[in-house]
Coordinates of C-alpha atoms in Angstrom, one line a residue:
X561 CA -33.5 -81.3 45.7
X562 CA -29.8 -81.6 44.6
X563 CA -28.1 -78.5 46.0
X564 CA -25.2 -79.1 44.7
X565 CA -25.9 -78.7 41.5
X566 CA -26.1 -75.1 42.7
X567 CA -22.8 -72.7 42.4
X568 CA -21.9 -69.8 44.1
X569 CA -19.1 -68.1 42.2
X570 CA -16.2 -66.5 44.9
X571 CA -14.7 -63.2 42.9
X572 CA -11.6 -61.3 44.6
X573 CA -10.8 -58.0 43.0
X574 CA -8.0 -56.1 43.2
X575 CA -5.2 -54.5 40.6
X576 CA -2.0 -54.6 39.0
X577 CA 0.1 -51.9 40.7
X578 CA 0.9 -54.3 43.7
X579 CA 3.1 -56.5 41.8
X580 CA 2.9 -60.1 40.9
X581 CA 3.8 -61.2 44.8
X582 CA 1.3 -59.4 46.3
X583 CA -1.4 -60.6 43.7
X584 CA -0.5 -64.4 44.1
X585 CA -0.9 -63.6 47.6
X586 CA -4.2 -62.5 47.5
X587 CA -5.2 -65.3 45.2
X588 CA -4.3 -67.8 47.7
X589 CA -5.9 -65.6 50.9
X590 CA -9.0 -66.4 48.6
X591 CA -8.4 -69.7 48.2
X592 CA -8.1 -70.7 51.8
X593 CA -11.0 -68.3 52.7
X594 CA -13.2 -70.7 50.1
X595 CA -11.9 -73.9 51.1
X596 CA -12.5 -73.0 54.9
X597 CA -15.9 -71.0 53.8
X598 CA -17.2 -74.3 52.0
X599 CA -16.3 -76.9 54.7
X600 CA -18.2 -74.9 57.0
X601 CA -21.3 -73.7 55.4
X602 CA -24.6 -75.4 55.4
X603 CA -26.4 -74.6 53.0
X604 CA -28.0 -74.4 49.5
X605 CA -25.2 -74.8 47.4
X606 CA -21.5 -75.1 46.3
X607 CA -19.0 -72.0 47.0
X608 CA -16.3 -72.1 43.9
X609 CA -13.3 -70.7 43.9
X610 CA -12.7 -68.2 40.8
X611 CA -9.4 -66.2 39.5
X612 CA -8.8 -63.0 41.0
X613 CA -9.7 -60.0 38.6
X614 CA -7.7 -57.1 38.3
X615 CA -8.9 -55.5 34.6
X616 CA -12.0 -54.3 33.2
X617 CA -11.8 -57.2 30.4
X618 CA -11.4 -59.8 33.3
X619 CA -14.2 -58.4 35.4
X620 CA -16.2 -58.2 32.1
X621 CA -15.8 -62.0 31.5
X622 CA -16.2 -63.3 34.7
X623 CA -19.9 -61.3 34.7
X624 CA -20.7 -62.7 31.2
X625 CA -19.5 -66.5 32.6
X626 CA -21.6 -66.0 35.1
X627 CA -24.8 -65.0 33.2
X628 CA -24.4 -67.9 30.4
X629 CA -23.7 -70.5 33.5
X630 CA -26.7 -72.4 34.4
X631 CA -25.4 -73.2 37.8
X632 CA -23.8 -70.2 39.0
X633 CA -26.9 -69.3 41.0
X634 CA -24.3 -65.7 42.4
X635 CA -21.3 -64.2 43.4
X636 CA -19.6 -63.4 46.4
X637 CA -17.2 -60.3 45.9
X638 CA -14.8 -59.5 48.2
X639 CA -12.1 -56.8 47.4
X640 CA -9.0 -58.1 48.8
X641 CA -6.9 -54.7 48.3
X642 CA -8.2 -51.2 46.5
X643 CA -9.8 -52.7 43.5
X644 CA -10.7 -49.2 41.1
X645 CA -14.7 -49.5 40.7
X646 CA -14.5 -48.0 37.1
X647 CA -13.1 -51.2 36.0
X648 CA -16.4 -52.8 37.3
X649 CA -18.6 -51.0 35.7
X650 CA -19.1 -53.1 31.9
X651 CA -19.2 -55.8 34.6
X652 CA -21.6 -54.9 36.2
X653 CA -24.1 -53.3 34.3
X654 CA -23.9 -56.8 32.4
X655 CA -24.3 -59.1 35.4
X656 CA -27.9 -60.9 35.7
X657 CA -27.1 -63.0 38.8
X658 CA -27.2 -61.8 42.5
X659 CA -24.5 -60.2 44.1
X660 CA -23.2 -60.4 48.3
X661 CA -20.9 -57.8 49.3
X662 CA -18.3 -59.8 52.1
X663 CA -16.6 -56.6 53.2
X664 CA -14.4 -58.9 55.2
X665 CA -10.4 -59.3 55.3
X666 CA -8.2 -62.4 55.7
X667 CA -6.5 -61.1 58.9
X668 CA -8.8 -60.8 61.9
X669 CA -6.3 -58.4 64.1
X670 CA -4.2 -55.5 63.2
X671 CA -0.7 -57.0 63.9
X672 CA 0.1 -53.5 66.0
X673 CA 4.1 -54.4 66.3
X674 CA 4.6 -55.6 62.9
X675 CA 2.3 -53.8 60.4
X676 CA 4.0 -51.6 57.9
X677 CA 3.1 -50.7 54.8
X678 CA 3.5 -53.7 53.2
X679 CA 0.6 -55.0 55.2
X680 CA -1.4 -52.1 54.5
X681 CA -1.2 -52.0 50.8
X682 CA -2.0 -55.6 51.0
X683 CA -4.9 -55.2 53.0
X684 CA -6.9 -52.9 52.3
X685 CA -10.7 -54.5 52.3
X686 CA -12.1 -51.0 54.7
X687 CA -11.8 -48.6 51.8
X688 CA -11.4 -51.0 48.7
X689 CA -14.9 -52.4 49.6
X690 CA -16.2 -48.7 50.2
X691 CA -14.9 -47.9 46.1
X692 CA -17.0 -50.9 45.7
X693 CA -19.8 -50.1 47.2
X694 CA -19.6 -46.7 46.1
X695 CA -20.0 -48.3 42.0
X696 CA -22.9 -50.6 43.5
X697 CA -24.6 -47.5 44.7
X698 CA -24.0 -45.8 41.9
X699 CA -25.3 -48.1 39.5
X700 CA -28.5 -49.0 41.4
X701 CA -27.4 -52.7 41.5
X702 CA -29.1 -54.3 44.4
X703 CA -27.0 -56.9 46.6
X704 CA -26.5 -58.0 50.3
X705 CA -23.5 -56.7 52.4
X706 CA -22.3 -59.0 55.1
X707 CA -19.6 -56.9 57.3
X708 CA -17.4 -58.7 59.7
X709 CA -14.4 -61.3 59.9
X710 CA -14.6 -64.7 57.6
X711 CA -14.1 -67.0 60.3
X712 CA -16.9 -65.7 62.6
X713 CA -20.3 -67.7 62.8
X714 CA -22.8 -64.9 62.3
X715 CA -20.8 -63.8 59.8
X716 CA -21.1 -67.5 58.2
X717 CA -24.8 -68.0 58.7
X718 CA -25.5 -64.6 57.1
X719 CA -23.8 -65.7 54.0
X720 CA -25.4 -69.2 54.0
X721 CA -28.5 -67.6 54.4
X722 CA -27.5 -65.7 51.5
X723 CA -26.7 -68.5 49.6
X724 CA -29.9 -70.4 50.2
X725 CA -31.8 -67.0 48.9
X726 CA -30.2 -67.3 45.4
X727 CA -30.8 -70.5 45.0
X728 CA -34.4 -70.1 45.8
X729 CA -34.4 -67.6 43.8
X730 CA -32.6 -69.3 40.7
X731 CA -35.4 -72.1 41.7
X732 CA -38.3 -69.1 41.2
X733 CA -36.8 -68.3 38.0
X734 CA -37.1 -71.7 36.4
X735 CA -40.0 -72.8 37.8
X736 CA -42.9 -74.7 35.9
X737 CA -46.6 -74.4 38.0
X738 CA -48.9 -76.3 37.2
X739 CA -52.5 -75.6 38.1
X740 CA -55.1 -78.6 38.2
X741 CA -58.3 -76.4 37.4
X742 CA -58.9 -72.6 37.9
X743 CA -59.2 -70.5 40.8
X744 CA -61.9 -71.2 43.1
X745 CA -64.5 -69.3 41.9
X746 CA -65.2 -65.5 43.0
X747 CA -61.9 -65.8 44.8
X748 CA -59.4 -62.5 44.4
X749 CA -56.2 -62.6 46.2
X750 CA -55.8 -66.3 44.7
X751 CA -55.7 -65.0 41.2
X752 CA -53.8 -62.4 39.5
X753 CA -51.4 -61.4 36.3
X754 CA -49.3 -64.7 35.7
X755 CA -48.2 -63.0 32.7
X756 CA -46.4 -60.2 35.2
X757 CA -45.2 -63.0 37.3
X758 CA -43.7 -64.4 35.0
X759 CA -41.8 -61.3 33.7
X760 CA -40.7 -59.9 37.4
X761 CA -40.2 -63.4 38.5
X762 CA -39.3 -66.1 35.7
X763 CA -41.6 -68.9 36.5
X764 CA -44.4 -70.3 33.8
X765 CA -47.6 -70.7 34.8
X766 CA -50.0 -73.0 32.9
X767 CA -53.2 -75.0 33.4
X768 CA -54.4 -78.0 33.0
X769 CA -57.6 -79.9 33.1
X770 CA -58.3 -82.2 35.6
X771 CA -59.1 -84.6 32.8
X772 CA -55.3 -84.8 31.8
X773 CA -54.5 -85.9 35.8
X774 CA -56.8 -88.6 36.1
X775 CA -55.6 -90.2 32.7
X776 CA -52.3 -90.1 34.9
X777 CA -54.1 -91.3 38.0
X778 CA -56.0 -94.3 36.7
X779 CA -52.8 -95.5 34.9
X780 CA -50.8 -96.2 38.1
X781 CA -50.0 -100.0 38.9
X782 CA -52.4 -102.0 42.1
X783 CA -48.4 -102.9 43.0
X784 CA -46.9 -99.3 43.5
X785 CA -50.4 -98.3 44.6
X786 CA -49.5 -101.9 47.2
X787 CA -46.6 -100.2 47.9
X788 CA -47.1 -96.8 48.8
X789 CA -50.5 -97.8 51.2
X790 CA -47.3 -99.7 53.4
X791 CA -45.4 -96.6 53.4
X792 CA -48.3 -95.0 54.6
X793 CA -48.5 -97.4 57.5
X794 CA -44.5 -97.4 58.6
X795 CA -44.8 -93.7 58.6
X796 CA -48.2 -92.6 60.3
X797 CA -50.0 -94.1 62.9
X798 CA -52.8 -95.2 60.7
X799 CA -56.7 -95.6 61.7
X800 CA -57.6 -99.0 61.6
X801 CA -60.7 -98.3 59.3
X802 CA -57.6 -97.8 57.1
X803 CA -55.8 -100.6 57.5
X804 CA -55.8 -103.6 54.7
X805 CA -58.4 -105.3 56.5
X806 CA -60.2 -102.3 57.8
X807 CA -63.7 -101.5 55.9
X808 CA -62.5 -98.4 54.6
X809 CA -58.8 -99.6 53.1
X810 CA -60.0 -98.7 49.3
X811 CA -60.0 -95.0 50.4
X812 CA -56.5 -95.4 51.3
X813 CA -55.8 -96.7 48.1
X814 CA -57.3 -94.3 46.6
X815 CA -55.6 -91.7 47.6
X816 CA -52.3 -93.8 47.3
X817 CA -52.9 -94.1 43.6
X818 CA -53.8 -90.1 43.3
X819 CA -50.4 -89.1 45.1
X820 CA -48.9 -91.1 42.7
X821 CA -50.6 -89.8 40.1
X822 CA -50.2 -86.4 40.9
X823 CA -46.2 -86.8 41.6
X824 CA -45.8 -88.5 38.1
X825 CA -47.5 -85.8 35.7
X826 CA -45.3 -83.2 37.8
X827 CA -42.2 -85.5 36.8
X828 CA -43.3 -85.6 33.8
X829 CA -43.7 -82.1 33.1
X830 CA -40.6 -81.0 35.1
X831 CA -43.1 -79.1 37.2
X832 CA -42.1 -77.7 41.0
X833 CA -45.0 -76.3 42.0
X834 CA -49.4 -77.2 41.8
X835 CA -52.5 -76.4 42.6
X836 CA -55.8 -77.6 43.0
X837 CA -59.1 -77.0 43.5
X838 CA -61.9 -78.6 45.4
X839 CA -64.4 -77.0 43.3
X840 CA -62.9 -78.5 40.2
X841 CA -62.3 -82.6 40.9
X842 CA -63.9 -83.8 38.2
X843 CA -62.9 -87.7 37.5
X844 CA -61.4 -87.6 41.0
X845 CA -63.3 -89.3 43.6
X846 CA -61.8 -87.4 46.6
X847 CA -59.5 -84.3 46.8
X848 CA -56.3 -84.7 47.1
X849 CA -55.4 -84.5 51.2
X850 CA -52.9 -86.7 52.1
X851 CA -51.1 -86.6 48.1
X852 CA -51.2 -82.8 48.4
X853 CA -49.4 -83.4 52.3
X854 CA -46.7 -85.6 51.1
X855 CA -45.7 -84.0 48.2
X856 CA -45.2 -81.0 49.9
X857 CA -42.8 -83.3 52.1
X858 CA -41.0 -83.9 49.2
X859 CA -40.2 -80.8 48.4
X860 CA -42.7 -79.3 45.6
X861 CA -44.4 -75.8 46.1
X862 CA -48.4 -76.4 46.6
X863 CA -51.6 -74.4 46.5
X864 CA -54.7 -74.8 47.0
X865 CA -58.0 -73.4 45.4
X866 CA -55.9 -72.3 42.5
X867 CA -53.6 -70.3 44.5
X868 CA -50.6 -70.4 42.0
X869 CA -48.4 -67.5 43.9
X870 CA -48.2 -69.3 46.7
X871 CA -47.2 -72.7 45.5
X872 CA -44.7 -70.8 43.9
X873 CA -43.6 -69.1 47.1
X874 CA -43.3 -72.1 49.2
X875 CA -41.0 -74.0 46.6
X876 CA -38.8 -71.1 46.7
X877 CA -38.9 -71.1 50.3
X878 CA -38.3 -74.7 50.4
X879 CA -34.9 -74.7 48.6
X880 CA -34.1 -71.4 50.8
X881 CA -34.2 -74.0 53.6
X882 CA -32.2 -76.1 52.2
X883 CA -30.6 -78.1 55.2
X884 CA -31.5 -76.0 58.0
X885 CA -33.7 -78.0 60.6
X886 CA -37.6 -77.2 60.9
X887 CA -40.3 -77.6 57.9
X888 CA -42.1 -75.0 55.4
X889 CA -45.5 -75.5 54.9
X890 CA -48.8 -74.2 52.8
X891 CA -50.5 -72.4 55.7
X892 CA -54.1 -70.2 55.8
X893 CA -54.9 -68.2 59.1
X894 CA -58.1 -69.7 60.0
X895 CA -59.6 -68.6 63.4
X896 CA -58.8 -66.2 66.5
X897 CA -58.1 -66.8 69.9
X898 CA -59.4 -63.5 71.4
X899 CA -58.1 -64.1 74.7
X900 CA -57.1 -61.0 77.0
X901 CA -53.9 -62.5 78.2
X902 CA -53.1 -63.5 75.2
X903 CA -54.8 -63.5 71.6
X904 CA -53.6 -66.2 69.0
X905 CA -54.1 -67.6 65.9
X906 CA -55.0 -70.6 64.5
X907 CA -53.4 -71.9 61.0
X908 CA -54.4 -75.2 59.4
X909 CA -57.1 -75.7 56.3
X910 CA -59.4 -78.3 55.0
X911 CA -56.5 -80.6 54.3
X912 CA -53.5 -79.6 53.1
X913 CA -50.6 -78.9 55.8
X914 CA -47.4 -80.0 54.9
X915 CA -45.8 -82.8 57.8
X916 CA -42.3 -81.6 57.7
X917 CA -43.7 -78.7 60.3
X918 CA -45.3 -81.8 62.7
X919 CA -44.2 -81.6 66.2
X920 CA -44.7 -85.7 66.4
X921 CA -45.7 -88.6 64.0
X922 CA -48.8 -87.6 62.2
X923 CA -51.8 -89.6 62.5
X924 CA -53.6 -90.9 59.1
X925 CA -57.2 -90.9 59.3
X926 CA -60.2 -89.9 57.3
X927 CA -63.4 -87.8 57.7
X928 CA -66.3 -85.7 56.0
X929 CA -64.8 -83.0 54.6
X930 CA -68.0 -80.9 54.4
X931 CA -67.4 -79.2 50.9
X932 CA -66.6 -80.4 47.8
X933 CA -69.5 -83.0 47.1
X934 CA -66.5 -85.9 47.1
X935 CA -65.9 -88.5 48.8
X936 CA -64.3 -88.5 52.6
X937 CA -60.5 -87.8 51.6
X938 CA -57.5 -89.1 53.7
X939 CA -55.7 -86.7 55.3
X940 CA -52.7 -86.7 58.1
X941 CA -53.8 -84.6 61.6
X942 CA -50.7 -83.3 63.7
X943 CA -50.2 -80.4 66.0
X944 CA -47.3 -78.2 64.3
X945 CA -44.2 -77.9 66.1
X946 CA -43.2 -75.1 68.5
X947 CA -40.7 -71.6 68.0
X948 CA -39.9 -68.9 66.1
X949 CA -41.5 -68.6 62.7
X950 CA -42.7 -66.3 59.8
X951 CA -46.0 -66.4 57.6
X952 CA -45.0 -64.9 54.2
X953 CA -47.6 -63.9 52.0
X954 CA -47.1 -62.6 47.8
X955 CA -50.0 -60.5 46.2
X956 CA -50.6 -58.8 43.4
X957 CA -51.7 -55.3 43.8
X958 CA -52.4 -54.6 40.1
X959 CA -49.0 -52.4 39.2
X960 CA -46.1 -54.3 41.2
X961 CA -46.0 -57.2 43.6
X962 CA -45.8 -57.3 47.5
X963 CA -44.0 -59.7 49.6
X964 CA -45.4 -59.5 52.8
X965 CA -44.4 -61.2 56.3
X966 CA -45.0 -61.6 59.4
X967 CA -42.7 -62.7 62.4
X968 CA -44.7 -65.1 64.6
X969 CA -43.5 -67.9 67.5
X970 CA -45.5 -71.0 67.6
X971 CA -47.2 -72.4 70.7
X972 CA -48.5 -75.3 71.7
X973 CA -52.0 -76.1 71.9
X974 CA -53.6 -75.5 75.4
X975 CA -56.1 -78.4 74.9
X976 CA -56.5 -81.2 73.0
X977 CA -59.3 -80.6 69.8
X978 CA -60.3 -84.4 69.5
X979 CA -63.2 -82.7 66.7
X980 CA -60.8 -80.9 64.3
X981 CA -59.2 -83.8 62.4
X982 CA -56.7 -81.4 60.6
X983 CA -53.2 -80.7 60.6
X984 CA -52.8 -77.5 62.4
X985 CA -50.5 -74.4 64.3
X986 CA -51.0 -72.2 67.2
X987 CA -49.2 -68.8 67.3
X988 CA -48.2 -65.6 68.6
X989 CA -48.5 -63.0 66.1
X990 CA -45.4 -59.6 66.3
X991 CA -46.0 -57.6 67.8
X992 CA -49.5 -58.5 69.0
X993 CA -52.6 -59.9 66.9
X994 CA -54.6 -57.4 66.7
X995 CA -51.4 -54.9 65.3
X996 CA -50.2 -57.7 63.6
X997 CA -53.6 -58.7 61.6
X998 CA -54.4 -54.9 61.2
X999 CA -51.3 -54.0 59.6
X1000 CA -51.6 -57.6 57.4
X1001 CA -55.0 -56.0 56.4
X1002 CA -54.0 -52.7 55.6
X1003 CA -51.3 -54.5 53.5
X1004 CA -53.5 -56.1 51.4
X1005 CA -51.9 -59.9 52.3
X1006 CA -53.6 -63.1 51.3
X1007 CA -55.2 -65.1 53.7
X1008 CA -53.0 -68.0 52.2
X1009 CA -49.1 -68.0 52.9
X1010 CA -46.0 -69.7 52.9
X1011 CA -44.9 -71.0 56.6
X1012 CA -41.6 -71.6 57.6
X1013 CA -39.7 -72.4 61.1
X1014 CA -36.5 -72.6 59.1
X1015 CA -36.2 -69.8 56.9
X1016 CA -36.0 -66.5 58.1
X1017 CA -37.8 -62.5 57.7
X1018 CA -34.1 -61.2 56.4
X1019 CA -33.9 -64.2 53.7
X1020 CA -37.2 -62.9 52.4
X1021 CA -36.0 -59.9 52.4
X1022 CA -33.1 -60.7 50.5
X1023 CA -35.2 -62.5 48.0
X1024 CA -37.7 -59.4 47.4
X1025 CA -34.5 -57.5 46.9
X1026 CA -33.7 -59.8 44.3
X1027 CA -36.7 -60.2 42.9
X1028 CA -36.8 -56.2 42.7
X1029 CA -40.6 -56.5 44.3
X1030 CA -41.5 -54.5 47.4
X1031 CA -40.7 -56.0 51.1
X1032 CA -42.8 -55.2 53.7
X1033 CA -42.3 -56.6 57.5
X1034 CA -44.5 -56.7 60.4
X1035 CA -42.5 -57.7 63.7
X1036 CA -42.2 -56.6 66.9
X1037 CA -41.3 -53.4 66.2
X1038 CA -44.6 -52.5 63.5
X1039 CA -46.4 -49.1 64.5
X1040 CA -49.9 -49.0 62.2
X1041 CA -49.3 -44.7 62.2
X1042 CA -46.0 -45.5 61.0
X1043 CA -46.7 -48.6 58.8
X1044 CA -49.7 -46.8 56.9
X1045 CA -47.3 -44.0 56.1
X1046 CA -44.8 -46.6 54.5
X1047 CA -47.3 -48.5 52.4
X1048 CA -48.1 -44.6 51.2
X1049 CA -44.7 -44.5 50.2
X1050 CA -44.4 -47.3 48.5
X1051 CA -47.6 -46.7 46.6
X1052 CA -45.8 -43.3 45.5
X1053 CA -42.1 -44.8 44.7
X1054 CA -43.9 -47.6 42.5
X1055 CA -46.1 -45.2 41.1
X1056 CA -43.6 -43.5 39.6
X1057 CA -41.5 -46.0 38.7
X1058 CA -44.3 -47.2 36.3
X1059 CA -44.3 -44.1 34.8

């Protein structure tokens, strides 16, 4: 994922009636703000310094730039001085990228024995960001709005954050999905309107038979297939049954030459994002465990049983991590720790957990899988890693979307489960389980979701926002009285809007 092929655009409005001393002024405040900004930030992408505007027909063009400009993936405004919000309006109205509000200023302090009014005409971010905002408001343009000084580090990480959300989002809008197969039979929340999706969120979603992989499949080379079974073994601890001498080896390679398979035809087809479907292997002696794992690794969005949303949603989420430490993973809640002191979850599925959320070096093994009908796939078995996390779910409730999540903190296991050979993740569900899987419920969330210890509930936020879908949170402050009364809301404001 090469982030930096990702450009956030820096605008600095203001006006001509400050002269042209004040106005190169302000364009070097921005400047330095940038160049500091962009040494410090981590994140998905490039912060770029743009001209100042100060004129309707220079707001206008920057906007239009900005739309026909693959790689601007936002702007950042920032009003510098009073910047009239009538000359953003054609701007505005025009603009199809994301917008963050910095209502910042390039001085930290008021300089109490020297500020005249000089100063003040200079700096005048408090009220030229509220004729801003005011325009924003009034032209029902969604954005973020970061308040606080430049240089300080929440106000940094909120605006990194920021950044990796557009690019995800730029991500969602380009995306290719490819599906391997149909949904597994009878299933609902796994299926759903891709022609809506792609609408509301960009992305094409197209199948192919299974057929078309394993012409792929069988093509790959014994030597890359030699290859890859000796990555395998520098970076797992594998069974010995595995191992080139072990009686079981040609599974191994099997499942070597399907993960290369599999990562070709999405090369090929300039595809982020697949599914799969155990019900639906036909040519493909075992389903695709360890491939599925690893690719996930690498970055591409994954879903099983036909679940296109989701592998969608996690390679979104995965470029909205960008840098940050901790792993995103395909997750599925699977079964409930009732416990009186303290109820929990478990997350893993028949396979398919991606290792960048491992709390050690995964083991490579192979077992029954007990469904399917195919042969004992390979698969890598971890415990996840421990902290704060969020399970974020995307469903389709007939007449809009819902992006759905849930704060959780991961735990680790209490025992060992020497009989579950599958990747899997312990945790505390905000505010408690039983509210927290109630509310999920009443919701309507999938019991498939996107896991992430890196990115964050408010980036999600921020990406529904952009997306224009509705957001709803569960965390440790969710009431069910007050949550069922909100989902009636929404179902009214959408309602309506539809009409």
């Amino acid at each position: 994922m090469n982030t930096k092929e990702k450009k956030v655009w820096f605008v600095t409005g203001s006006q001509n009636l400050y002269g042209e001393e004040a106005l190169r002024q302000v364009s070097e405040n921005s400047r330095v703000i940038v160049e500091e900004l962009e040494a410090t930030l981590n994140c998905s992408a490039e912060l770029i310094h743009r001209p100042i505007v100060t004129t309707p027909d220079e707001i206008y063009k920057t906007c239009i730039e900005a739309n026909a400009d693959d790689s601007c993936i936002g702007l950042v405004t920032w009003m510098h001085t009073f910047s009239p919000a009538k000359m953003w309006i054609s701007g505005l109205v025009s603009l199809k990228k994301p917008i963050c509000h910095l209502h910042t200023q390039f001085n930290r302090d008021i300089p109490w024995s020297d500020i005249d009014m000089d100063f003040m005409n200079l700096n005048q971010s408090a009220h030229g960001g509220r004729e801003y905002g005011h325009i924003l408001t009034r032209l029902r343009k969604s954005r973020e709005v970061i308040v606080g000084h430049w240089k300080d580090a929440a106000v940094q990480s909120k605006l990194g954050d920021w950044m990796g959300v557009a690019a995800g989002w730029q991500e969602m809008r380009q995306m290719k999905v490819v599906r391997f197969g149909d949904n597994m039979r009878y299933v609902a929340v796994t299926d759903g309107d891709k022609v809506e999706a792609e609408r509301v969120f960009g992305m094409q979603v197209n199948t192919h038979g299974v057929g078309d992989l394993v012409a792929v499949v069988n093509q790959m080379s014994d030597a890359d297939v030699d290859v890859l079974c000796q990555e395998y073994c520098d970076a797992y601890d594998v069974v010995p049954e595995l191992l080139k001498d072990g009686e079981r080896h040609d599974s191994l390679r099997t499942a070597a030459r399907i993960e290369l398979g599999i990562k070709q035809f999405l090369e090929d087809g300039g595809y982020g994002a697949f599914t799969d479907t155990f019900e639906d292997l036909h040519g493909l002696s075992q389903l695709p465990g360890i491939a599925s794992q690893r690719l996930m690794a690498a970055g591409y969005g994954f879903g099983p049983e036909g679940d296109w949303k989701h592998a969608a949603l996690l390679r979104a989420m995965k470029v909205i991590q960008g840098n940050k430490p901790g792993g995103t993973s395909f997750m599925e809640d699977y079964t409930y720790h009732f416990d009186p002191s303290g109820a929990r979850c478990l997350g893993a599925h028949m396979l398919e957990i991606c290792p960048s959320i491992a709390s050690a070096k995964p083991k490579c093994e192979i077992h029954p899988l007990g469904i399917g009908g195919k042969d004992d796939p390979v698969r890598l078995v971890f415990d996840g890693a421990t902290g704060p996390a969020i399970n974020a779910s995307l469903v389709d409730l007939g007449n809009r979307f819902r992006l759905l999540v849930n704060k959780v903190e991961s735990v680790a296991m209490p025992e060992p489960m020497p009989k579950l050979p599958v990747a899997r993740v312990l945790w505390d569900a905000k505010p408690d389980l039983q509210t927290a899987a109630a509310a999920w419920i009443y919701a309507g969330g999938a019991h498939h979701t996107s896991y992430s210890l890196s990115v964050t509930a408010e980036q999600m936020e921020a990406f529904a926002e952009m997306a224009d879908v509705e957001f709803v949170l569960i965390d440790e402050s969710t009431n069910l009285r007050q949550l069922k009364q909100d989902l009636r809301v929404g179902e009214t404001y959408y309602g309506l809007r539809g009409l």
